[in-house]
Amino acid sequence: MSTLPLSGDKAVVPPSTAELLARLPPLPDLKRPLLRPDEVAKSIASGDDAYLEEMISGRFMDFMLRELLDHLPDVVQRITSLGPAGLVLQARPSNTINALAVPTRDGAVIVYNLGFYGAMYSFSRAVALTLEQHNAMQAMEWLSSVVDWATSRAKEPRIQQPLELGEESASLAANLSAQAQRFAMCHELGHVMTFRRAETAVRAATLAGVTVSALPDTWEKEYAADRDGLAMFLRVLASQGKSAAAALIGAEVFLNAAGMMHESSAEEEQAHPPPDDRLARVRNQFLQACGERGYELAGPSLAVRHILEALRGFVTQEVRRRRAETTRRLSEVFEAYTASVTQRSKDDMRAAAKHVSRFLLASPGATLDFLYERIFAPKVSDEPDGGSPARLLAINAALHFEKPLQEAIEIPRLQLHFEGQP
Ligand SMILES: [Zn+2]
């Protein structure tokens, strides 16, 4: 799925794969949720650099791609025909794309959103907790926090307090998430199969601040990539001697996760067909592909589907409720602060800013939006040079956040103007 808004119609020559990779910003520490200090230390001690290298390279999913390609010789052939750079997978943080297949002059690059893949894993854990441990309430509450973060202005995936899972539930969650990732990867491979060598890109797109070439997305292309991706996934499973059921489970988890994220995200872009529409088509294609055994093979996905849909409905409502409630309470705090007639001391400001910054825990999405709006509100005619009390309160609250969150609400840009303020 590529949910990247394209901008401009400027025709550009595609970069080579090396050029494109060099232009992608590096993955900072925070954006490597899989990089666990204890494991890094262990791997270095044992002389295993490969683990560390993989973790910092943004190529976490190479193993999965290799596994799929082992069973898809025609896809390998197409990739080889694109040029010597072949196909490169790169993880990046983003709050606008899930994944994007980009043609280069000498190959293709699939960029996938680390946060989205993290959210998909979280969704799988919540499903497993509901299915195996019957703790739907805890699962829903926890997932709501994950989704609020994942659809906020912050680009980086946040690690929530992990959901405690028993051994069986944990392995079910890992399995659900792996099938979803395979479906997503097959979908992107479906896009890659339509690339031609040295294809001239027709529009420029901005990806993580870098302008790259991209083919225009159409709903038809998305449907086609789902269809071709599903067919590939089924071929891989058949060739591995595994049940076809995994393909439909993967589609259910991936597309329900996409739907859940879409419903909680502020962006109302129509570049992509609604996930439910895609799911309906994929379910039909699955039944057709499996013939007589279709309904039987679709069985396991039904149990998962019911839980996914229930969780998704609850989470969408709950994220909206938390955001509305947090916005309301923040408005009250700001009103009370700006209305106080007495001279506000620096200590008052400090205390109020700290109080405001803590709303991040109640709803990161609403808090970051609220502060951004106050910080960049149009200047009123009688506003002092240093900024209105509300603007200063918002800035000071944001200064409590760690750097990537300050960047998410453009504090660094602002500080150029407000240098020297308390
Ligand atoms: Zn796509």
Short mmCIF file of C-alpha atoms and ligand atoms in Angstrom, two decimals:
data_model
loop_
_atom_site.label_atom_id
_atom_site.label_comp_id
_atom_site.label_asym_id
_atom_site.label_seq_id
_atom_site.Cartn_x
_atom_site.Cartn_y
_atom_site.Cartn_z
CA MET A 1 0.00 0.00 0.00
CA SER A 2 1.43 3.35 -0.91
CA THR A 3 -0.37 6.21 0.74
CA LEU A 4 1.99 8.93 -0.33
CA PRO A 5 0.43 12.18 -1.44
CA LEU A 6 2.01 13.18 -4.72
CA SER A 7 2.74 16.80 -5.28
CA GLY A 8 3.40 18.63 -8.49
CA ASP A 9 3.45 17.34 -12.03
CA LYS A 10 7.09 18.00 -12.75
CA ALA A 11 8.60 15.22 -14.84
CA VAL A 12 11.84 13.95 -13.30
CA VAL A 13 14.44 11.41 -14.29
CA PRO A 14 14.48 8.62 -11.73
CA PRO A 15 17.54 8.48 -9.47
CA SER A 16 19.62 5.34 -9.38
CA THR A 17 19.10 3.09 -6.37
CA ALA A 18 22.39 4.27 -4.83
CA GLU A 19 21.42 7.91 -5.31
CA LEU A 20 18.04 7.35 -3.78
CA LEU A 21 19.43 5.51 -0.76
CA ALA A 22 22.04 8.19 -0.22
CA ARG A 23 19.33 10.82 -0.18
CA LEU A 24 17.09 9.07 2.33
CA PRO A 25 17.74 10.43 5.81
CA PRO A 26 19.45 7.98 8.17
CA LEU A 27 17.49 6.19 10.83
CA PRO A 28 18.16 7.91 14.17
CA ASP A 29 18.32 5.81 17.33
CA LEU A 30 14.78 6.48 18.36
CA LYS A 31 13.51 5.15 15.10
CA ARG A 32 14.98 1.71 15.63
CA PRO A 33 12.51 0.07 17.96
CA LEU A 34 14.07 -3.31 17.34
CA LEU A 35 17.50 -2.21 18.47
CA ARG A 36 17.62 -3.51 22.03
CA PRO A 37 20.74 -2.50 23.92
CA ASP A 38 21.15 -5.87 25.67
CA GLU A 39 20.95 -7.78 22.40
CA VAL A 40 23.30 -5.39 20.65
CA ALA A 41 25.84 -5.85 23.46
CA LYS A 42 25.44 -9.61 23.27
CA SER A 43 25.88 -9.72 19.49
CA ILE A 44 28.96 -7.50 19.59
CA ALA A 45 30.46 -9.63 22.37
CA SER A 46 29.95 -12.75 20.29
CA GLY A 47 31.55 -11.13 17.25
CA ASP A 48 28.27 -11.05 15.36
CA ASP A 49 28.24 -7.73 13.51
CA ALA A 50 25.57 -8.86 11.10
CA TYR A 51 22.80 -8.35 13.64
CA LEU A 52 23.89 -4.84 14.45
CA GLU A 53 24.38 -4.03 10.80
CA GLU A 54 20.89 -5.19 9.97
CA MET A 55 19.38 -3.24 12.82
CA ILE A 56 20.92 0.05 11.79
CA SER A 57 20.47 -0.43 8.08
CA GLY A 58 16.69 -0.21 7.93
CA ARG A 59 16.62 -3.61 6.25
CA PHE A 60 14.81 -5.57 8.96
CA MET A 61 12.62 -7.43 6.52
CA ASP A 62 15.21 -8.71 4.09
CA PHE A 63 14.86 -12.23 5.44
CA MET A 64 11.16 -12.22 4.64
CA LEU A 65 11.72 -10.90 1.14
CA ARG A 66 14.32 -13.60 0.50
CA GLU A 67 11.95 -16.26 1.75
CA LEU A 68 9.19 -15.07 -0.59
CA LEU A 69 11.48 -14.70 -3.59
CA ASP A 70 12.80 -18.25 -3.11
CA HIS A 71 9.41 -19.41 -4.33
CA LEU A 72 8.74 -16.75 -6.97
CA PRO A 73 11.23 -17.24 -9.82
CA ASP A 74 9.24 -15.04 -12.23
CA VAL A 75 9.37 -12.14 -9.76
CA VAL A 76 13.11 -12.64 -9.35
CA GLN A 77 13.46 -12.54 -13.12
CA ARG A 78 11.51 -9.28 -13.35
CA ILE A 79 13.59 -7.73 -10.57
CA THR A 80 16.79 -8.80 -12.32
CA SER A 81 15.56 -7.27 -15.56
CA LEU A 82 15.12 -3.89 -13.83
CA GLY A 83 18.86 -3.48 -13.49
CA PRO A 84 21.93 -4.39 -11.46
CA ALA A 85 20.77 -2.75 -8.24
CA GLY A 86 17.90 -5.22 -7.96
CA LEU A 87 15.31 -4.70 -5.26
CA VAL A 88 16.21 -2.98 -1.99
CA LEU A 89 13.97 -2.80 1.09
CA GLN A 90 14.32 0.18 3.41
CA ALA A 91 12.51 0.94 6.66
CA ARG A 92 11.89 4.60 7.45
CA PRO A 93 9.71 6.52 9.87
CA SER A 94 6.83 8.37 8.31
CA ASN A 95 3.39 9.61 9.16
CA THR A 96 2.15 9.71 5.62
CA ILE A 97 3.00 6.41 3.98
CA ASN A 98 2.60 2.75 4.84
CA ALA A 99 4.87 1.54 2.10
CA LEU A 100 5.92 2.71 -1.30
CA ALA A 101 7.52 0.93 -4.23
CA VAL A 102 9.80 3.32 -6.11
CA PRO A 103 11.34 2.58 -9.52
CA THR A 104 14.95 3.67 -9.88
CA ARG A 105 17.15 3.83 -13.00
CA ASP A 106 18.78 0.52 -12.16
CA GLY A 107 16.31 -1.32 -9.97
CA ALA A 108 13.57 -0.70 -7.44
CA VAL A 109 13.32 0.35 -3.80
CA ILE A 110 10.50 -0.49 -1.41
CA VAL A 111 10.36 1.97 1.46
CA TYR A 112 8.18 0.84 4.32
CA ASN A 113 7.03 2.70 7.37
CA LEU A 114 8.53 1.38 10.56
CA GLY A 115 5.71 2.86 12.60
CA PHE A 116 3.05 1.21 10.53
CA TYR A 117 4.73 -2.16 10.78
CA GLY A 118 5.03 -1.65 14.51
CA ALA A 119 1.33 -0.83 14.71
CA MET A 120 0.49 -3.95 12.74
CA TYR A 121 2.43 -6.00 15.25
CA SER A 122 0.63 -4.26 18.12
CA PHE A 123 -2.72 -4.97 16.49
CA SER A 124 -1.73 -8.64 16.26
CA ARG A 125 -0.80 -8.70 19.94
CA ALA A 126 -4.16 -7.19 20.86
CA VAL A 127 -5.94 -9.83 18.76
CA ALA A 128 -3.95 -12.60 20.43
CA LEU A 129 -4.73 -11.27 23.89
CA THR A 130 -8.45 -11.17 23.04
CA LEU A 131 -8.50 -14.57 21.36
CA GLU A 132 -6.33 -16.55 23.73
CA GLN A 133 -6.61 -14.80 27.06
CA HIS A 134 -10.07 -13.28 26.67
CA ASN A 135 -8.89 -9.93 27.88
CA ALA A 136 -10.56 -7.74 25.28
CA MET A 137 -10.83 -4.68 27.52
CA GLN A 138 -7.11 -4.50 28.27
CA ALA A 139 -6.33 -5.17 24.61
CA MET A 140 -8.56 -2.34 23.43
CA GLU A 141 -7.25 0.20 25.93
CA TRP A 142 -3.67 -0.59 25.09
CA LEU A 143 -4.22 -0.59 21.35
CA SER A 144 -5.95 2.79 21.57
CA SER A 145 -2.76 4.28 23.00
CA VAL A 146 -0.66 2.67 20.28
CA VAL A 147 -2.95 4.02 17.55
CA ASP A 148 -3.14 7.50 19.08
CA TRP A 149 0.66 7.65 18.91
CA ALA A 150 0.89 6.06 15.50
CA THR A 151 -1.54 8.53 13.91
CA SER A 152 -0.21 11.61 15.68
CA ARG A 153 2.14 14.22 14.24
CA ALA A 154 5.08 12.25 15.63
CA LYS A 155 6.77 10.28 12.90
CA GLU A 156 8.53 7.81 15.16
CA PRO A 157 6.99 4.68 16.48
CA ARG A 158 6.60 4.88 20.25
CA ILE A 159 7.03 1.86 22.38
CA GLN A 160 4.04 1.54 24.69
CA GLN A 161 4.39 -0.44 27.88
CA PRO A 162 4.41 -3.90 26.34
CA LEU A 163 1.26 -5.93 26.61
CA GLU A 164 1.94 -8.98 28.75
CA LEU A 165 1.25 -12.10 26.76
CA GLY A 166 1.53 -15.77 27.61
CA GLU A 167 3.79 -17.89 25.46
CA GLU A 168 1.03 -19.19 23.20
CA SER A 169 -0.52 -15.79 22.69
CA ALA A 170 2.88 -14.29 21.91
CA SER A 171 3.54 -16.86 19.23
CA LEU A 172 0.04 -16.38 17.77
CA ALA A 173 0.68 -12.61 17.67
CA ALA A 174 4.03 -13.09 15.95
CA ASN A 175 2.40 -15.38 13.41
CA LEU A 176 -0.50 -13.02 12.64
CA SER A 177 1.87 -10.13 12.23
CA ALA A 178 4.22 -12.12 10.00
CA GLN A 179 1.37 -13.08 7.66
CA ALA A 180 0.27 -9.42 7.51
CA GLN A 181 3.82 -8.37 6.64
CA ARG A 182 4.03 -11.03 3.95
CA PHE A 183 0.76 -9.86 2.44
CA ALA A 184 2.00 -6.25 2.51
CA MET A 185 5.28 -7.25 0.91
CA CYS A 186 3.56 -9.28 -1.80
CA HIS A 187 1.36 -6.23 -2.50
CA GLU A 188 4.50 -4.12 -3.02
CA LEU A 189 6.01 -6.86 -5.18
CA GLY A 190 2.79 -6.63 -7.20
CA HIS A 191 3.67 -2.98 -7.87
CA VAL A 192 7.27 -3.85 -8.71
CA MET A 193 6.08 -6.38 -11.30
CA THR A 194 4.56 -3.49 -13.27
CA PHE A 195 7.86 -1.54 -13.38
CA ARG A 196 9.83 -1.42 -16.59
CA ARG A 197 13.54 -0.80 -16.76
CA ALA A 198 14.54 2.87 -16.76
CA GLU A 199 10.95 3.91 -16.84
CA THR A 200 10.70 7.67 -16.88
CA ALA A 201 8.81 8.77 -13.83
CA VAL A 202 5.98 11.10 -14.60
CA ARG A 203 5.60 12.94 -11.34
CA ALA A 204 7.79 14.00 -8.46
CA ALA A 205 6.89 12.96 -4.95
CA THR A 206 8.40 14.00 -1.64
CA LEU A 207 9.45 11.10 0.51
CA ALA A 208 10.77 11.80 3.97
CA GLY A 209 11.78 15.24 2.75
CA VAL A 210 13.46 13.86 -0.36
CA THR A 211 12.02 14.31 -3.81
CA VAL A 212 11.89 11.03 -5.64
CA SER A 213 10.20 9.83 -8.73
CA ALA A 214 7.01 7.92 -8.27
CA LEU A 215 4.40 6.57 -10.53
CA PRO A 216 0.97 8.05 -9.99
CA ASP A 217 -1.20 5.89 -7.79
CA THR A 218 -4.60 4.95 -8.97
CA TRP A 219 -7.17 2.87 -7.22
CA GLU A 220 -6.96 0.41 -10.09
CA LYS A 221 -3.23 -0.04 -9.47
CA GLU A 222 -3.88 -0.70 -5.80
CA TYR A 223 -6.54 -3.28 -6.54
CA ALA A 224 -4.24 -4.90 -9.07
CA ALA A 225 -1.34 -5.01 -6.58
CA ASP A 226 -3.65 -6.64 -4.00
CA ARG A 227 -4.79 -9.19 -6.56
CA ASP A 228 -1.30 -9.99 -7.83
CA GLY A 229 0.11 -9.92 -4.30
CA LEU A 230 -2.50 -12.40 -3.07
CA ALA A 231 -1.75 -14.70 -6.01
CA MET A 232 1.98 -14.54 -5.18
CA PHE A 233 1.37 -15.23 -1.50
CA LEU A 234 -0.78 -18.26 -2.38
CA ARG A 235 1.93 -19.58 -4.69
CA VAL A 236 4.55 -19.22 -1.96
CA LEU A 237 2.37 -21.09 0.55
CA ALA A 238 1.61 -23.86 -1.96
CA SER A 239 5.27 -24.23 -2.80
CA GLN A 240 6.13 -24.41 0.93
CA GLY A 241 3.41 -27.02 1.46
CA LYS A 242 1.57 -24.71 3.87
CA SER A 243 -2.13 -23.98 4.12
CA ALA A 244 -3.50 -21.21 1.91
CA ALA A 245 -5.40 -19.92 4.96
CA ALA A 246 -2.39 -17.82 6.01
CA ALA A 247 -2.76 -15.55 2.97
CA LEU A 248 -6.28 -14.46 3.86
CA ILE A 249 -5.35 -14.04 7.52
CA GLY A 250 -2.47 -11.80 6.42
CA ALA A 251 -4.80 -9.70 4.26
CA GLU A 252 -7.32 -9.38 7.11
CA VAL A 253 -4.71 -8.21 9.62
CA PHE A 254 -2.96 -5.85 7.20
CA LEU A 255 -6.03 -4.22 5.70
CA ASN A 256 -7.91 -3.95 9.00
CA ALA A 257 -4.82 -2.33 10.52
CA ALA A 258 -4.67 0.07 7.57
CA GLY A 259 -8.36 0.83 8.02
CA MET A 260 -7.96 1.44 11.74
CA MET A 261 -5.00 3.77 11.18
CA HIS A 262 -6.83 5.59 8.40
CA GLU A 263 -9.91 6.18 10.55
CA SER A 264 -7.85 7.70 13.35
CA SER A 265 -5.59 9.76 11.13
CA ALA A 266 -6.38 13.37 10.35
CA GLU A 267 -5.60 13.01 6.69
CA GLU A 268 -8.58 12.60 4.44
CA GLU A 269 -6.76 11.71 1.29
CA GLN A 270 -8.54 9.74 -1.36
CA ALA A 271 -5.45 8.51 -3.20
CA HIS A 272 -6.20 5.00 -2.01
CA PRO A 273 -9.26 2.87 -2.10
CA PRO A 274 -10.94 2.25 1.25
CA PRO A 275 -9.37 -0.76 2.99
CA ASP A 276 -12.77 -2.42 3.42
CA ASP A 277 -13.35 -2.25 -0.30
CA ARG A 278 -9.94 -3.82 -0.88
CA LEU A 279 -10.69 -6.51 1.70
CA ALA A 280 -13.99 -7.43 0.06
CA ARG A 281 -12.21 -7.93 -3.24
CA VAL A 282 -9.36 -9.92 -1.71
CA ARG A 283 -11.83 -12.22 0.09
CA ASN A 284 -13.58 -12.95 -3.21
CA GLN A 285 -10.31 -13.52 -5.02
CA PHE A 286 -9.24 -15.88 -2.27
CA LEU A 287 -12.46 -17.93 -2.54
CA GLN A 288 -12.11 -18.09 -6.31
CA ALA A 289 -8.45 -19.08 -6.18
CA CYS A 290 -9.13 -21.86 -3.66
CA GLY A 291 -12.09 -23.31 -5.56
CA GLU A 292 -14.08 -26.01 -3.75
CA ARG A 293 -12.04 -25.71 -0.58
CA GLY A 294 -12.41 -21.93 -0.47
CA TYR A 295 -14.86 -21.66 2.42
CA GLU A 296 -13.06 -24.25 4.46
CA LEU A 297 -9.71 -22.48 3.96
CA ALA A 298 -11.27 -19.10 4.73
CA GLY A 299 -12.51 -20.47 8.07
CA PRO A 300 -9.50 -19.58 10.25
CA SER A 301 -9.53 -16.00 8.98
CA LEU A 302 -13.14 -15.56 10.13
CA ALA A 303 -12.35 -15.89 13.83
CA VAL A 304 -9.53 -13.39 13.43
CA ARG A 305 -11.68 -11.11 11.32
CA HIS A 306 -14.43 -10.80 13.94
CA ILE A 307 -11.94 -9.77 16.59
CA LEU A 308 -10.13 -7.39 14.24
CA GLU A 309 -13.38 -5.67 13.35
CA ALA A 310 -14.52 -5.39 16.96
CA LEU A 311 -11.13 -4.03 18.09
CA ARG A 312 -10.97 -1.65 15.19
CA GLY A 313 -14.42 -0.23 15.89
CA PHE A 314 -13.68 0.25 19.57
CA VAL A 315 -10.23 1.75 19.01
CA THR A 316 -11.48 4.26 16.46
CA GLN A 317 -14.16 5.45 18.92
CA GLU A 318 -11.79 5.46 21.87
CA VAL A 319 -9.05 7.43 20.10
CA ARG A 320 -11.63 10.04 19.06
CA ARG A 321 -13.01 10.18 22.60
CA ARG A 322 -9.55 10.62 24.15
CA ARG A 323 -8.63 13.32 21.67
CA ALA A 324 -11.85 15.27 22.17
CA GLU A 325 -11.56 15.01 25.96
CA THR A 326 -7.89 16.04 25.96
CA THR A 327 -8.57 18.98 23.67
CA ARG A 328 -11.41 20.11 25.92
CA ARG A 329 -9.27 19.91 29.06
CA LEU A 330 -6.33 21.65 27.40
CA SER A 331 -8.63 24.47 26.29
CA GLU A 332 -9.76 24.90 29.88
CA VAL A 333 -6.20 25.06 31.17
CA PHE A 334 -5.22 27.61 28.53
CA GLU A 335 -8.31 29.70 29.16
CA ALA A 336 -7.70 29.73 32.90
CA TYR A 337 -4.04 30.64 32.42
CA THR A 338 -4.56 33.45 29.93
CA ALA A 339 -7.55 34.86 31.86
CA SER A 340 -5.71 35.21 35.15
CA VAL A 341 -5.45 38.94 35.76
CA THR A 342 -2.57 38.87 38.20
CA GLN A 343 0.95 39.24 36.87
CA ARG A 344 2.17 35.76 35.90
CA SER A 345 5.55 34.92 37.33
CA LYS A 346 8.15 32.69 35.70
CA ASP A 347 7.28 30.04 38.29
CA ASP A 348 3.60 30.19 37.28
CA MET A 349 4.63 29.70 33.67
CA ARG A 350 6.90 26.81 34.55
CA ALA A 351 4.25 25.03 36.57
CA ALA A 352 1.58 25.58 33.93
CA ALA A 353 3.89 24.41 31.12
CA LYS A 354 4.76 21.25 32.98
CA HIS A 355 1.09 20.57 33.66
CA VAL A 356 0.24 21.04 29.97
CA SER A 357 3.13 18.85 28.80
CA ARG A 358 1.70 15.93 30.79
CA PHE A 359 -1.41 15.84 28.60
CA LEU A 360 0.83 14.01 26.16
CA LEU A 361 0.15 10.90 28.24
CA ALA A 362 -3.63 11.28 27.97
CA SER A 363 -3.58 11.74 24.20
CA PRO A 364 -0.40 12.37 22.22
CA GLY A 365 -2.34 13.04 19.02
CA ALA A 366 -4.57 15.73 20.53
CA THR A 367 -1.80 17.33 22.62
CA LEU A 368 0.65 17.71 19.74
CA ASP A 369 -2.08 19.14 17.49
CA PHE A 370 -3.33 21.50 20.18
CA LEU A 371 0.12 22.88 20.95
CA TYR A 372 0.98 23.21 17.26
CA GLU A 373 -2.18 25.23 16.68
CA ARG A 374 -1.48 27.54 19.64
CA ILE A 375 2.17 27.98 18.69
CA PHE A 376 1.43 28.92 15.09
CA ALA A 377 -1.84 30.77 15.69
CA PRO A 378 -2.04 33.98 13.62
CA LYS A 379 -0.53 36.92 15.43
CA VAL A 380 -3.10 39.24 16.94
CA SER A 381 -2.70 43.01 16.58
CA ASP A 382 -1.95 43.75 20.25
CA GLU A 383 0.30 40.74 20.78
CA PRO A 384 3.57 41.55 22.54
CA ASP A 385 6.78 40.97 20.55
CA GLY A 386 7.67 37.97 22.66
CA GLY A 387 4.34 36.26 21.97
CA SER A 388 0.94 36.07 23.66
CA PRO A 389 0.62 34.21 27.00
CA ALA A 390 -1.09 31.29 25.21
CA ARG A 391 1.65 31.06 22.59
CA LEU A 392 4.38 31.19 25.23
CA LEU A 393 2.62 28.58 27.36
CA ALA A 394 2.38 26.25 24.36
CA ILE A 395 6.06 26.74 23.49
CA ASN A 396 7.21 26.18 27.05
CA ALA A 397 5.09 23.06 27.38
CA ALA A 398 6.55 21.68 24.15
CA LEU A 399 10.08 22.33 25.42
CA HIS A 400 9.44 19.57 27.97
CA PHE A 401 9.25 17.05 25.15
CA GLU A 402 12.14 15.09 23.73
CA LYS A 403 13.67 16.41 20.55
CA PRO A 404 11.85 14.35 17.92
CA LEU A 405 8.53 15.48 19.35
CA GLN A 406 9.68 19.09 19.35
CA GLU A 407 10.52 18.58 15.71
CA ALA A 408 7.09 17.13 15.05
CA ILE A 409 5.57 20.46 16.06
CA GLU A 410 8.35 22.51 14.44
CA ILE A 411 9.80 23.97 17.63
CA PRO A 412 13.30 24.24 16.08
CA ARG A 413 11.92 26.45 13.29
CA LEU A 414 10.13 28.56 15.85
CA GLN A 415 13.16 29.07 18.07
CA LEU A 416 14.78 31.05 15.30
CA HIS A 417 12.06 33.64 15.90
CA PHE A 418 11.71 33.42 19.65
CA GLU A 419 15.36 33.16 20.63
CA GLY A 420 15.88 34.15 24.23
CA GLN A 421 12.33 33.69 25.48
CA PRO A 422 11.86 31.98 28.84
ZN ZN B 1 0.11 -0.04 -3.17
#
